[in-house]
PDB file of C-alpha atoms and ligand atoms in Angstrom:
ATOM      1  CA  MET A   1      33.136  -1.546   9.891  1.00  0.00           C
ATOM      2  CA  GLY A   2      30.091  -0.610  12.008  1.00  0.00           C
ATOM      3  CA  LYS A   3      27.908   2.398  11.139  1.00  0.00           C
ATOM      4  CA  LYS A   4      28.337   5.587  13.223  1.00  0.00           C
ATOM      5  CA  SER A   5      26.080   5.702  16.323  1.00  0.00           C
ATOM      6  CA  GLY A   6      22.856   7.743  16.309  1.00  0.00           C
ATOM      7  CA  GLY A   7      22.042   7.001  12.670  1.00  0.00           C
ATOM      8  CA  ASP A   8      19.207   5.053  11.112  1.00  0.00           C
ATOM      9  CA  VAL A   9      19.511   1.437  10.089  1.00  0.00           C
ATOM     10  CA  GLY A  10      16.864  -0.433   8.087  1.00  0.00           C
ATOM     11  CA  ILE A  11      16.264  -4.120   8.683  1.00  0.00           C
ATOM     12  CA  VAL A  12      14.252  -5.733   5.905  1.00  0.00           C
ATOM     13  CA  SER A  13      12.756  -9.173   6.274  1.00  0.00           C
ATOM     14  CA  GLN A  14      12.912 -11.634   3.440  1.00  0.00           C
ATOM     15  CA  ASN A  15       9.114 -11.491   3.162  1.00  0.00           C
ATOM     16  CA  CYS A  16       9.339  -7.803   2.131  1.00  0.00           C
ATOM     17  CA  ALA A  17      11.707  -8.247  -0.835  1.00  0.00           C
ATOM     18  CA  ASP A  18       9.158  -6.497  -3.093  1.00  0.00           C
ATOM     19  CA  PHE A  19       9.568  -3.314  -0.987  1.00  0.00           C
ATOM     20  CA  ALA A  20      13.371  -3.252  -0.409  1.00  0.00           C
ATOM     21  CA  THR A  21      16.455  -5.477  -0.502  1.00  0.00           C
ATOM     22  CA  PRO A  22      16.246  -7.932   2.407  1.00  0.00           C
ATOM     23  CA  ASN A  23      19.037  -8.219   4.959  1.00  0.00           C
ATOM     24  CA  VAL A  24      17.433 -10.804   7.269  1.00  0.00           C
ATOM     25  CA  VAL A  25      17.758 -14.479   6.440  1.00  0.00           C
ATOM     26  CA  LEU A  26      14.762 -16.521   7.560  1.00  0.00           C
ATOM     27  CA  LYS A  27      14.890 -20.287   7.079  1.00  0.00           C
ATOM     28  CA  LYS A  28      13.457 -23.365   8.728  1.00  0.00           C
ATOM     29  CA  PHE A  29      15.218 -25.898  10.905  1.00  0.00           C
ATOM     30  CA  PRO A  30      14.249 -29.450   9.908  1.00  0.00           C
ATOM     31  CA  ASP A  31      11.793 -29.668  12.847  1.00  0.00           C
ATOM     32  CA  GLY A  32       9.876 -26.618  11.638  1.00  0.00           C
ATOM     33  CA  GLU A  33      11.384 -24.051  14.028  1.00  0.00           C
ATOM     34  CA  ASN A  34      12.482 -20.682  12.630  1.00  0.00           C
ATOM     35  CA  TYR A  35      16.118 -19.862  11.855  1.00  0.00           C
ATOM     36  CA  CYS A  36      16.913 -16.150  11.795  1.00  0.00           C
ATOM     37  CA  ARG A  37      20.140 -14.282  10.927  1.00  0.00           C
ATOM     38  CA  LEU A  38      20.739 -10.539  10.629  1.00  0.00           C
ATOM     39  CA  GLU A  39      23.156  -9.874   7.783  1.00  0.00           C
ATOM     40  CA  ASN A  40      24.091  -6.378   8.973  1.00  0.00           C
ATOM     41  CA  ALA A  41      24.284  -7.039  12.734  1.00  0.00           C
ATOM     42  CA  GLU A  42      27.575  -5.119  13.007  1.00  0.00           C
ATOM     43  CA  GLU A  43      25.901  -1.897  11.727  1.00  0.00           C
ATOM     44  CA  ILE A  44      23.307  -1.831  14.493  1.00  0.00           C
ATOM     45  CA  ARG A  45      25.088  -0.750  17.703  1.00  0.00           C
ATOM     46  CA  GLY A  46      23.981   2.675  18.964  1.00  0.00           C
ATOM     47  CA  ASN A  47      21.658   3.277  16.005  1.00  0.00           C
ATOM     48  CA  ASN A  48      17.914   3.716  15.559  1.00  0.00           C
ATOM     49  CA  VAL A  49      16.630   0.620  13.850  1.00  0.00           C
ATOM     50  CA  ARG A  50      13.474   0.258  11.762  1.00  0.00           C
ATOM     51  CA  ILE A  51      12.373  -3.308  11.079  1.00  0.00           C
ATOM     52  CA  LEU A  52      10.162  -4.017   8.060  1.00  0.00           C
ATOM     53  CA  HIS A  53       8.430  -7.384   8.252  1.00  0.00           C
ATOM     54  CA  ARG A  54       5.109  -8.800   7.022  1.00  0.00           C
ATOM     55  CA  LEU A  55       2.980 -10.640   9.565  1.00  0.00           C
ATOM     56  CA  TYR A  56       0.728 -12.258   6.972  1.00  0.00           C
ATOM     57  CA  PRO A  57       0.288 -14.956   5.647  1.00  0.00           C
ATOM     58  CA  ASN A  58       1.121 -17.453   8.427  1.00  0.00           C
ATOM     59  CA  PRO A  59       0.628 -14.874  11.205  1.00  0.00           C
ATOM     60  CA  ASP A  60       1.700 -17.017  14.166  1.00  0.00           C
ATOM     61  CA  ASP A  61       4.893 -18.161  12.481  1.00  0.00           C
ATOM     62  CA  SER A  62       5.667 -14.636  11.250  1.00  0.00           C
ATOM     63  CA  ILE A  63       5.154 -13.215  14.742  1.00  0.00           C
ATOM     64  CA  ILE A  64       7.788 -15.600  16.132  1.00  0.00           C
ATOM     65  CA  ALA A  65      10.133 -14.558  13.296  1.00  0.00           C
ATOM     66  CA  LEU A  66       9.542 -10.895  14.226  1.00  0.00           C
ATOM     67  CA  MET A  67      10.289 -11.608  17.899  1.00  0.00           C
ATOM     68  CA  GLN A  68      13.526 -13.258  16.760  1.00  0.00           C
ATOM     69  CA  ILE A  69      14.468 -10.237  14.623  1.00  0.00           C
ATOM     70  CA  ILE A  70      13.696  -7.816  17.484  1.00  0.00           C
ATOM     71  CA  TYR A  71      15.721  -9.953  19.882  1.00  0.00           C
ATOM     72  CA  GLY A  72      18.686 -10.041  17.476  1.00  0.00           C
ATOM     73  CA  VAL A  73      18.505  -6.290  16.870  1.00  0.00           C
ATOM     74  CA  LYS A  74      18.363  -5.555  20.610  1.00  0.00           C
ATOM     75  CA  LYS A  75      21.269  -7.908  21.342  1.00  0.00           C
ATOM     76  CA  SER A  76      23.258  -6.137  18.622  1.00  0.00           C
ATOM     77  CA  GLY A  77      22.956  -2.890  20.602  1.00  0.00           C
ATOM     78  CA  ALA A  78      20.187  -0.896  18.876  1.00  0.00           C
ATOM     79  CA  GLU A  79      19.380   2.426  20.535  1.00  0.00           C
ATOM     80  CA  ASN A  80      15.696   2.463  19.476  1.00  0.00           C
ATOM     81  CA  ILE A  81      13.617  -0.147  17.712  1.00  0.00           C
ATOM     82  CA  SER A  82      10.612   0.733  15.509  1.00  0.00           C
ATOM     83  CA  LEU A  83       8.531  -1.660  13.461  1.00  0.00           C
ATOM     84  CA  ILE A  84       6.985  -1.207  10.029  1.00  0.00           C
ATOM     85  CA  ILE A  85       4.149  -3.736   9.830  1.00  0.00           C
ATOM     86  CA  PRO A  86       2.039  -3.411   6.659  1.00  0.00           C
ATOM     87  CA  TYR A  87      -0.811  -5.557   8.053  1.00  0.00           C
ATOM     88  CA  LEU A  88      -1.208  -6.180  11.778  1.00  0.00           C
ATOM     89  CA  PRO A  89      -2.879  -9.543  12.467  1.00  0.00           C
ATOM     90  CA  TYR A  90      -5.060 -10.143  15.550  1.00  0.00           C
ATOM     91  CA  ALA A  91      -6.210  -6.514  15.302  1.00  0.00           C
ATOM     92  CA  ARG A  92      -9.837  -7.675  15.138  1.00  0.00           C
ATOM     93  CA  ALA A  93      -9.506  -9.533  18.459  1.00  0.00           C
ATOM     94  CA  ASP A  94      -9.898  -6.238  20.292  1.00  0.00           C
ATOM     95  CA  LYS A  95     -13.177  -6.801  22.139  1.00  0.00           C
ATOM     96  CA  VAL A  96     -14.696  -9.385  24.419  1.00  0.00           C
ATOM     97  CA  TRP A  97     -17.876 -10.919  22.947  1.00  0.00           C
ATOM     98  CA  LEU A  98     -18.086 -13.947  25.262  1.00  0.00           C
ATOM     99  CA  GLY A  99     -16.861 -13.670  28.858  1.00  0.00           C
ATOM    100  CA  GLY A 100     -13.271 -14.887  29.240  1.00  0.00           C
ATOM    101  CA  GLU A 101     -12.232 -14.198  25.655  1.00  0.00           C
ATOM    102  CA  VAL A 102      -8.648 -13.001  25.332  1.00  0.00           C
ATOM    103  CA  GLU A 103      -8.083  -9.602  23.692  1.00  0.00           C
ATOM    104  CA  SER A 104      -5.296 -10.895  21.490  1.00  0.00           C
ATOM    105  CA  ALA A 105      -4.775  -7.489  19.857  1.00  0.00           C
ATOM    106  CA  ARG A 106      -3.515  -6.169  23.203  1.00  0.00           C
ATOM    107  CA  MET A 107      -1.509  -9.319  23.878  1.00  0.00           C
ATOM    108  CA  LEU A 108       0.347  -9.072  20.565  1.00  0.00           C
ATOM    109  CA  VAL A 109       1.264  -5.410  21.001  1.00  0.00           C
ATOM    110  CA  LYS A 110       2.360  -6.062  24.598  1.00  0.00           C
ATOM    111  CA  MET A 111       4.562  -8.913  23.424  1.00  0.00           C
ATOM    112  CA  LEU A 112       6.280  -6.655  20.879  1.00  0.00           C
ATOM    113  CA  VAL A 113       6.828  -4.005  23.560  1.00  0.00           C
ATOM    114  CA  CYS A 114       8.281  -6.628  25.934  1.00  0.00           C
ATOM    115  CA  GLY A 115      10.587  -7.710  23.113  1.00  0.00           C
ATOM    116  CA  GLY A 116      11.976  -4.172  22.946  1.00  0.00           C
ATOM    117  CA  ALA A 117      10.023  -2.330  20.213  1.00  0.00           C
ATOM    118  CA  LYS A 118       8.895   1.195  21.142  1.00  0.00           C
ATOM    119  CA  LYS A 119       7.136   2.383  18.020  1.00  0.00           C
ATOM    120  CA  MET A 120       5.152   0.775  15.244  1.00  0.00           C
ATOM    121  CA  PHE A 121       3.920   2.022  11.856  1.00  0.00           C
ATOM    122  CA  VAL A 122       0.759   0.269  10.655  1.00  0.00           C
ATOM    123  CA  TRP A 123      -1.885   0.783   7.957  1.00  0.00           C
ATOM    124  CA  ASP A 124      -5.607   0.974   8.743  1.00  0.00           C
ATOM    125  CA  CYS A 125      -5.291  -0.956  11.957  1.00  0.00           C
ATOM    126  CA  HIS A 126      -8.707  -2.361  12.840  1.00  0.00           C
ATOM    127  CA  PHE A 127      -8.781  -1.330  16.516  1.00  0.00           C
ATOM    128  CA  LEU A 128      -7.585   2.265  15.944  1.00  0.00           C
ATOM    129  CA  LYS A 129     -10.178   3.279  13.338  1.00  0.00           C
ATOM    130  CA  LYS A 130      -8.604   6.621  12.445  1.00  0.00           C
ATOM    131  CA  GLU A 131      -5.358   8.094  11.200  1.00  0.00           C
ATOM    132  CA  GLY A 132      -2.819   9.416  13.694  1.00  0.00           C
ATOM    133  CA  GLU A 133      -0.536   8.577  16.591  1.00  0.00           C
ATOM    134  CA  PHE A 134      -1.761   6.472  19.478  1.00  0.00           C
ATOM    135  CA  GLU A 135      -0.386   4.993  22.689  1.00  0.00           C
ATOM    136  CA  PHE A 136      -1.513   1.384  23.058  1.00  0.00           C
ATOM    137  CA  GLU A 137      -0.210  -1.090  25.647  1.00  0.00           C
ATOM    138  CA  GLY A 138       3.034   0.888  25.963  1.00  0.00           C
ATOM    139  CA  MET A 139       3.621   1.094  22.192  1.00  0.00           C
ATOM    140  CA  LYS A 140       3.518   4.324  20.146  1.00  0.00           C
ATOM    141  CA  ILE A 141       1.499   3.401  17.099  1.00  0.00           C
ATOM    142  CA  GLU A 142       1.324   5.533  13.976  1.00  0.00           C
ATOM    143  CA  ASN A 143      -1.733   4.445  12.024  1.00  0.00           C
ATOM    144  CA  LYS A 144      -1.711   5.407   8.349  1.00  0.00           C
ATOM    145  CA  CYS A 145      -5.023   5.508   6.540  1.00  0.00           C
ATOM    146  CA  VAL A 146      -5.155   4.887   2.795  1.00  0.00           C
ATOM    147  CA  GLY A 147      -8.965   4.851   2.461  1.00  0.00           C
ATOM    148  CA  GLN A 148      -9.114   8.035   0.415  1.00  0.00           C
ATOM    149  CA  LYS A 149      -6.167   6.986  -1.786  1.00  0.00           C
ATOM    150  CA  LEU A 150      -8.007   3.763  -2.632  1.00  0.00           C
ATOM    151  CA  VAL A 151     -11.182   5.723  -3.362  1.00  0.00           C
ATOM    152  CA  GLN A 152      -9.260   8.096  -5.677  1.00  0.00           C
ATOM    153  CA  TYR A 153      -7.667   5.078  -7.388  1.00  0.00           C
ATOM    154  CA  LEU A 154     -11.126   3.717  -8.248  1.00  0.00           C
ATOM    155  CA  LYS A 155     -12.562   7.143  -9.003  1.00  0.00           C
ATOM    156  CA  LYS A 156     -10.200   7.428 -11.988  1.00  0.00           C
ATOM    157  CA  THR A 157     -12.717   5.242 -13.818  1.00  0.00           C
ATOM    158  CA  SER A 158     -15.812   5.793 -11.625  1.00  0.00           C
ATOM    159  CA  LYS A 159     -15.765   9.562 -11.093  1.00  0.00           C
ATOM    160  CA  ASP A 160     -19.277  10.013  -9.700  1.00  0.00           C
ATOM    161  CA  ALA A 161     -19.450   6.895  -7.563  1.00  0.00           C
ATOM    162  CA  VAL A 162     -20.997   7.085  -4.080  1.00  0.00           C
ATOM    163  CA  VAL A 163     -18.482   5.995  -1.447  1.00  0.00           C
ATOM    164  CA  VAL A 164     -19.881   3.641   1.194  1.00  0.00           C
ATOM    165  CA  GLY A 165     -18.351   2.018   4.276  1.00  0.00           C
ATOM    166  CA  PRO A 166     -20.023  -1.374   4.853  1.00  0.00           C
ATOM    167  CA  ASP A 167     -20.049  -0.879   8.650  1.00  0.00           C
ATOM    168  CA  MET A 168     -19.588   1.837  11.258  1.00  0.00           C
ATOM    169  CA  GLY A 169     -15.926   0.843  11.717  1.00  0.00           C
ATOM    170  CA  ALA A 170     -15.279   1.889   8.105  1.00  0.00           C
ATOM    171  CA  LYS A 171     -16.639   5.431   8.607  1.00  0.00           C
ATOM    172  CA  HIS A 172     -13.157   6.995   8.570  1.00  0.00           C
ATOM    173  CA  MET A 173     -12.273   5.026   5.414  1.00  0.00           C
ATOM    174  CA  ALA A 174     -15.321   6.391   3.566  1.00  0.00           C
ATOM    175  CA  GLY A 175     -14.337   9.961   4.458  1.00  0.00           C
ATOM    176  CA  LYS A 176     -16.451  13.060   5.182  1.00  0.00           C
ATOM    177  CA  CYS A 177     -18.646  12.727   2.087  1.00  0.00           C
ATOM    178  CA  GLY A 178     -19.030   8.965   2.385  1.00  0.00           C
ATOM    179  CA  LYS A 179     -22.053   7.015   3.639  1.00  0.00           C
ATOM    180  CA  VAL A 180     -22.024   4.088   6.068  1.00  0.00           C
ATOM    181  CA  MET A 181     -24.091   0.972   6.550  1.00  0.00           C
ATOM    182  CA  LYS A 182     -24.781  -0.765   9.842  1.00  0.00           C
ATOM    183  CA  LYS A 183     -23.626  -4.366  10.008  1.00  0.00           C
ATOM    184  CA  ARG A 184     -24.734  -6.952  12.543  1.00  0.00           C
ATOM    185  CA  ARG A 185     -22.955 -10.239  13.086  1.00  0.00           C
ATOM    186  CA  GLY A 186     -24.622 -13.264  14.699  1.00  0.00           C
ATOM    187  CA  GLU A 187     -23.273 -15.779  17.191  1.00  0.00           C
ATOM    188  CA  TYR A 188     -20.275 -18.039  16.541  1.00  0.00           C
ATOM    189  CA  ALA A 189     -21.336 -20.313  13.702  1.00  0.00           C
ATOM    190  CA  GLU A 190     -19.442 -23.491  14.602  1.00  0.00           C
ATOM    191  CA  GLU A 191     -17.773 -24.990  17.612  1.00  0.00           C
ATOM    192  CA  LYS A 192     -14.316 -25.161  16.080  1.00  0.00           C
ATOM    193  CA  SER A 193     -14.218 -21.904  14.183  1.00  0.00           C
ATOM    194  CA  ALA A 194     -14.186 -18.461  15.818  1.00  0.00           C
ATOM    195  CA  PHE A 195     -16.321 -16.982  13.053  1.00  0.00           C
ATOM    196  CA  ARG A 196     -19.475 -14.892  13.422  1.00  0.00           C
ATOM    197  CA  PRO A 197     -21.394 -14.536  10.149  1.00  0.00           C
ATOM    198  CA  VAL A 198     -22.946 -11.276   8.980  1.00  0.00           C
ATOM    199  CA  VAL A 199     -26.705 -11.505   9.596  1.00  0.00           C
ATOM    200  CA  GLU A 200     -27.963  -8.039   8.745  1.00  0.00           C
ATOM    201  CA  MET A 201     -26.988  -4.900   6.838  1.00  0.00           C
ATOM    202  CA  GLU A 202     -28.902  -1.654   7.290  1.00  0.00           C
ATOM    203  CA  ALA A 203     -28.538   1.352   4.996  1.00  0.00           C
ATOM    204  CA  TYR A 204     -30.357   4.696   5.014  1.00  0.00           C
ATOM    205  CA  PHE A 205     -29.079   6.573   1.957  1.00  0.00           C
ATOM    206  CA  ASP A 206     -29.793   6.663  -1.741  1.00  0.00           C
ATOM    207  CA  VAL A 207     -27.757   4.782  -4.345  1.00  0.00           C
ATOM    208  CA  LYS A 208     -30.525   4.285  -6.949  1.00  0.00           C
ATOM    209  CA  GLU A 209     -29.069   4.240 -10.496  1.00  0.00           C
ATOM    210  CA  LYS A 210     -25.663   5.098  -9.009  1.00  0.00           C
ATOM    211  CA  GLU A 211     -22.240   3.508  -9.058  1.00  0.00           C
ATOM    212  CA  VAL A 212     -20.944   2.571  -5.587  1.00  0.00           C
ATOM    213  CA  ILE A 213     -17.436   2.152  -4.171  1.00  0.00           C
ATOM    214  CA  LEU A 214     -17.487   0.041  -1.003  1.00  0.00           C
ATOM    215  CA  ILE A 215     -14.436   0.747   1.156  1.00  0.00           C
ATOM    216  CA  ASP A 216     -13.284  -1.159   4.249  1.00  0.00           C
ATOM    217  CA  ASP A 217     -10.108  -1.790   6.233  1.00  0.00           C
ATOM    218  CA  MET A 218      -9.974  -5.420   5.174  1.00  0.00           C
ATOM    219  CA  ILE A 219     -11.564  -8.209   3.217  1.00  0.00           C
ATOM    220  CA  ALA A 220     -11.208 -11.575   4.938  1.00  0.00           C
ATOM    221  CA  GLY A 221     -13.826 -14.209   4.061  1.00  0.00           C
ATOM    222  CA  GLY A 222     -15.696 -11.640   1.967  1.00  0.00           C
ATOM    223  CA  GLY A 223     -19.025 -11.861   3.885  1.00  0.00           C
ATOM    224  CA  THR A 224     -19.079  -8.128   4.611  1.00  0.00           C
ATOM    225  CA  MET A 225     -18.505  -7.094   0.983  1.00  0.00           C
ATOM    226  CA  VAL A 226     -20.948  -9.716  -0.357  1.00  0.00           C
ATOM    227  CA  ASN A 227     -23.735  -8.579   1.992  1.00  0.00           C
ATOM    228  CA  ALA A 228     -23.015  -4.884   1.423  1.00  0.00           C
ATOM    229  CA  THR A 229     -23.035  -5.440  -2.356  1.00  0.00           C
ATOM    230  CA  LYS A 230     -26.369  -7.268  -2.198  1.00  0.00           C
ATOM    231  CA  LYS A 231     -27.802  -4.417  -0.155  1.00  0.00           C
ATOM    232  CA  CYS A 232     -26.592  -1.841  -2.728  1.00  0.00           C
ATOM    233  CA  PHE A 233     -28.183  -3.786  -5.601  1.00  0.00           C
ATOM    234  CA  GLU A 234     -31.447  -4.160  -3.601  1.00  0.00           C
ATOM    235  CA  MET A 235     -31.382  -0.367  -3.247  1.00  0.00           C
ATOM    236  CA  GLY A 236     -31.057   0.028  -7.029  1.00  0.00           C
ATOM    237  CA  ALA A 237     -27.295   0.623  -7.493  1.00  0.00           C
ATOM    238  CA  LYS A 238     -26.165   0.102 -11.099  1.00  0.00           C
ATOM    239  CA  LYS A 239     -22.565  -0.957 -10.321  1.00  0.00           C
ATOM    240  CA  VAL A 240     -20.594  -1.841  -7.199  1.00  0.00           C
ATOM    241  CA  HIS A 241     -16.794  -1.896  -6.759  1.00  0.00           C
ATOM    242  CA  CYS A 242     -14.877  -2.939  -3.638  1.00  0.00           C
ATOM    243  CA  ALA A 243     -11.707  -1.542  -2.100  1.00  0.00           C
ATOM    244  CA  ALA A 244      -9.909  -2.392   1.120  1.00  0.00           C
ATOM    245  CA  THR A 245      -6.472  -1.789   2.578  1.00  0.00           C
ATOM    246  CA  HIS A 246      -5.820  -5.434   3.422  1.00  0.00           C
ATOM    247  CA  GLY A 247      -6.878  -8.273   1.123  1.00  0.00           C
ATOM    248  CA  LEU A 248      -6.726 -11.582   2.973  1.00  0.00           C
ATOM    249  CA  PHE A 249      -9.227 -13.218   0.588  1.00  0.00           C
ATOM    250  CA  LEU A 250      -9.790 -16.366   2.606  1.00  0.00           C
ATOM    251  CA  GLY A 251     -11.123 -19.465   0.832  1.00  0.00           C
ATOM    252  CA  GLU A 252     -13.436 -18.588  -2.033  1.00  0.00           C
ATOM    253  CA  ALA A 253     -13.744 -14.910  -1.036  1.00  0.00           C
ATOM    254  CA  ILE A 254     -12.892 -13.475  -4.472  1.00  0.00           C
ATOM    255  CA  GLY A 255     -15.331 -15.816  -6.244  1.00  0.00           C
ATOM    256  CA  LYS A 256     -18.088 -14.950  -3.752  1.00  0.00           C
ATOM    257  CA  ILE A 257     -17.532 -11.196  -4.162  1.00  0.00           C
ATOM    258  CA  LYS A 258     -17.416 -11.433  -7.972  1.00  0.00           C
ATOM    259  CA  GLY A 259     -20.448 -13.742  -7.815  1.00  0.00           C
ATOM    260  CA  ALA A 260     -22.395 -11.029  -5.969  1.00  0.00           C
ATOM    261  CA  GLY A 261     -21.877  -8.829  -9.057  1.00  0.00           C
ATOM    262  CA  VAL A 262     -18.924  -6.670  -7.979  1.00  0.00           C
ATOM    263  CA  GLY A 263     -17.002  -4.986 -10.823  1.00  0.00           C
ATOM    264  CA  LYS A 264     -13.495  -4.059  -9.609  1.00  0.00           C
ATOM    265  CA  ILE A 265     -11.780  -5.255  -6.429  1.00  0.00           C
ATOM    266  CA  VAL A 266      -8.730  -3.243  -5.308  1.00  0.00           C
ATOM    267  CA  VAL A 267      -6.558  -3.701  -2.222  1.00  0.00           C
ATOM    268  CA  THR A 268      -2.975  -2.699  -1.312  1.00  0.00           C
ATOM    269  CA  ASP A 269       0.184  -4.797  -1.230  1.00  0.00           C
ATOM    270  CA  SER A 270       0.199  -4.862   2.593  1.00  0.00           C
ATOM    271  CA  ILE A 271      -0.518  -8.522   1.797  1.00  0.00           C
ATOM    272  CA  LEU A 272       0.676 -10.105  -1.443  1.00  0.00           C
ATOM    273  CA  GLY A 273      -1.742 -11.747  -3.864  1.00  0.00           C
ATOM    274  CA  GLU A 274      -3.116 -11.740  -7.365  1.00  0.00           C
ATOM    275  CA  THR A 275      -5.919  -9.163  -7.101  1.00  0.00           C
ATOM    276  CA  GLU A 276      -5.303  -5.594  -8.339  1.00  0.00           C
ATOM    277  CA  ARG A 277      -3.056  -3.857  -5.756  1.00  0.00           C
ATOM    278  CA  MET A 278      -2.295  -0.205  -5.062  1.00  0.00           C
ATOM    279  CA  SER A 279       1.286  -0.210  -3.768  1.00  0.00           C
ATOM    280  CA  LEU A 280       2.439   1.098  -0.393  1.00  0.00           C
ATOM    281  CA  LYS A 281       6.061   0.864  -1.563  1.00  0.00           C
ATOM    282  CA  GLU A 282       6.851   4.576  -1.752  1.00  0.00           C
ATOM    283  CA  GLU A 283       5.524   5.214   1.754  1.00  0.00           C
ATOM    284  CA  ILE A 284       7.327   2.178   3.173  1.00  0.00           C
ATOM    285  CA  VAL A 285      10.666   2.966   1.524  1.00  0.00           C
ATOM    286  CA  GLY A 286      10.322   6.516   2.925  1.00  0.00           C
ATOM    287  CA  LEU A 287       9.841   5.150   6.447  1.00  0.00           C
ATOM    288  CA  LEU A 288      12.888   2.929   6.040  1.00  0.00           C
ATOM    289  CA  GLY A 289      14.968   6.037   5.415  1.00  0.00           C
ATOM    290  CA  GLY A 290      15.398   5.503   1.707  1.00  0.00           C
ATOM    291  CA  LYS A 291      16.795   1.951   1.871  1.00  0.00           C
ATOM    292  CA  LYS A 292      15.955   0.321  -1.497  1.00  0.00           C
TER     293      LYS A 292
HETATM  294  C1  LIG B 301     -14.686  -5.899  10.606  1.00  0.00           C
HETATM  295  O1  LIG B 301     -15.430  -5.174  11.201  1.00  0.00           O
HETATM  296  C2  LIG B 301     -13.760  -5.458   9.530  1.00  0.00           C
HETATM  297  O2  LIG B 301     -13.698  -4.086   9.435  1.00  0.00           O
HETATM  298  C3  LIG B 301     -14.134  -6.046   8.203  1.00  0.00           C
HETATM  299  O3  LIG B 301     -15.383  -5.526   7.804  1.00  0.00           O
HETATM  300  C4  LIG B 301     -14.233  -7.536   8.302  1.00  0.00           C
HETATM  301  O4  LIG B 301     -13.199  -8.045   9.073  1.00  0.00           O
HETATM  302  C5  LIG B 301     -14.206  -8.180   6.959  1.00  0.00           C
HETATM  303  O5  LIG B 301     -14.298  -9.563   7.155  1.00  0.00           O
HETATM  304  P1  LIG B 301     -15.083 -10.462   6.125  1.00  0.00           P
HETATM  305  O6  LIG B 301     -14.491 -10.215   4.772  1.00  0.00           O
HETATM  306  O7  LIG B 301     -14.820 -11.877   6.594  1.00  0.00           O
HETATM  307  O8  LIG B 301     -16.520 -10.098   6.230  1.00  0.00           O
END
């Protein structure tokens, strides 16, 4: 029997089984296309639906899967559709560096709105840069910031550490008492890769003989953390630890960061992996309306 109208229904993707019991089946057709089935489609009509789905790894494929889930939920008669997206990919493609570049961050959000989603919960979204509610391309976005929780997590063992954001974009992560560096990236390094290496870090504060916690929204290839760590050691820091909300750890990122002399590396489980993770589970289960 269907659930009464006007209630809340949680839709949990298979790739979020560590947060709650999944009720979306995602498989592959033999040609590589996505198969998607909602197990509780009959509960949806007239209800407010919250969809929990990870968009990383395999962002492009996972975005198609999300569009399929939204489509299925809408077709099943949902009253309102909200998304819970632990890590939002394409969020760094929010500016035009070379004329004609596509702002894919806007495109992605617009696509989700066109699909039928009205609201989205995200964590330390790169283009929002502070906690709160925003209106972006027709989507209400609630951006949750866990910078200070990550800092407190590391401060359990590094009480007096100086908190440093490795670039101006990480200012809100470092908090009121934190310091920030200035980071400059160069031009695109190769023809085939849209990657601009870090070429300079500037810092005007004192970390001599001090322990440092570097905090950022994300670690991708690790260049930012490696360069920020080197800068801290040049300035006389005695220890450096790294924390970020999203740990993509591309290629040899962990080895490079450890190789620069970093002690602890902590991220959240917005993305799954082997590094130490502070869990977002409680917050996410709360947003789902208690579905476990
Ligand atoms: C960019 O400004 C972000 O906030 C991160 O600092 C950056 O994306 C990290 O990337 P990577 O680890 O490749 O330096």
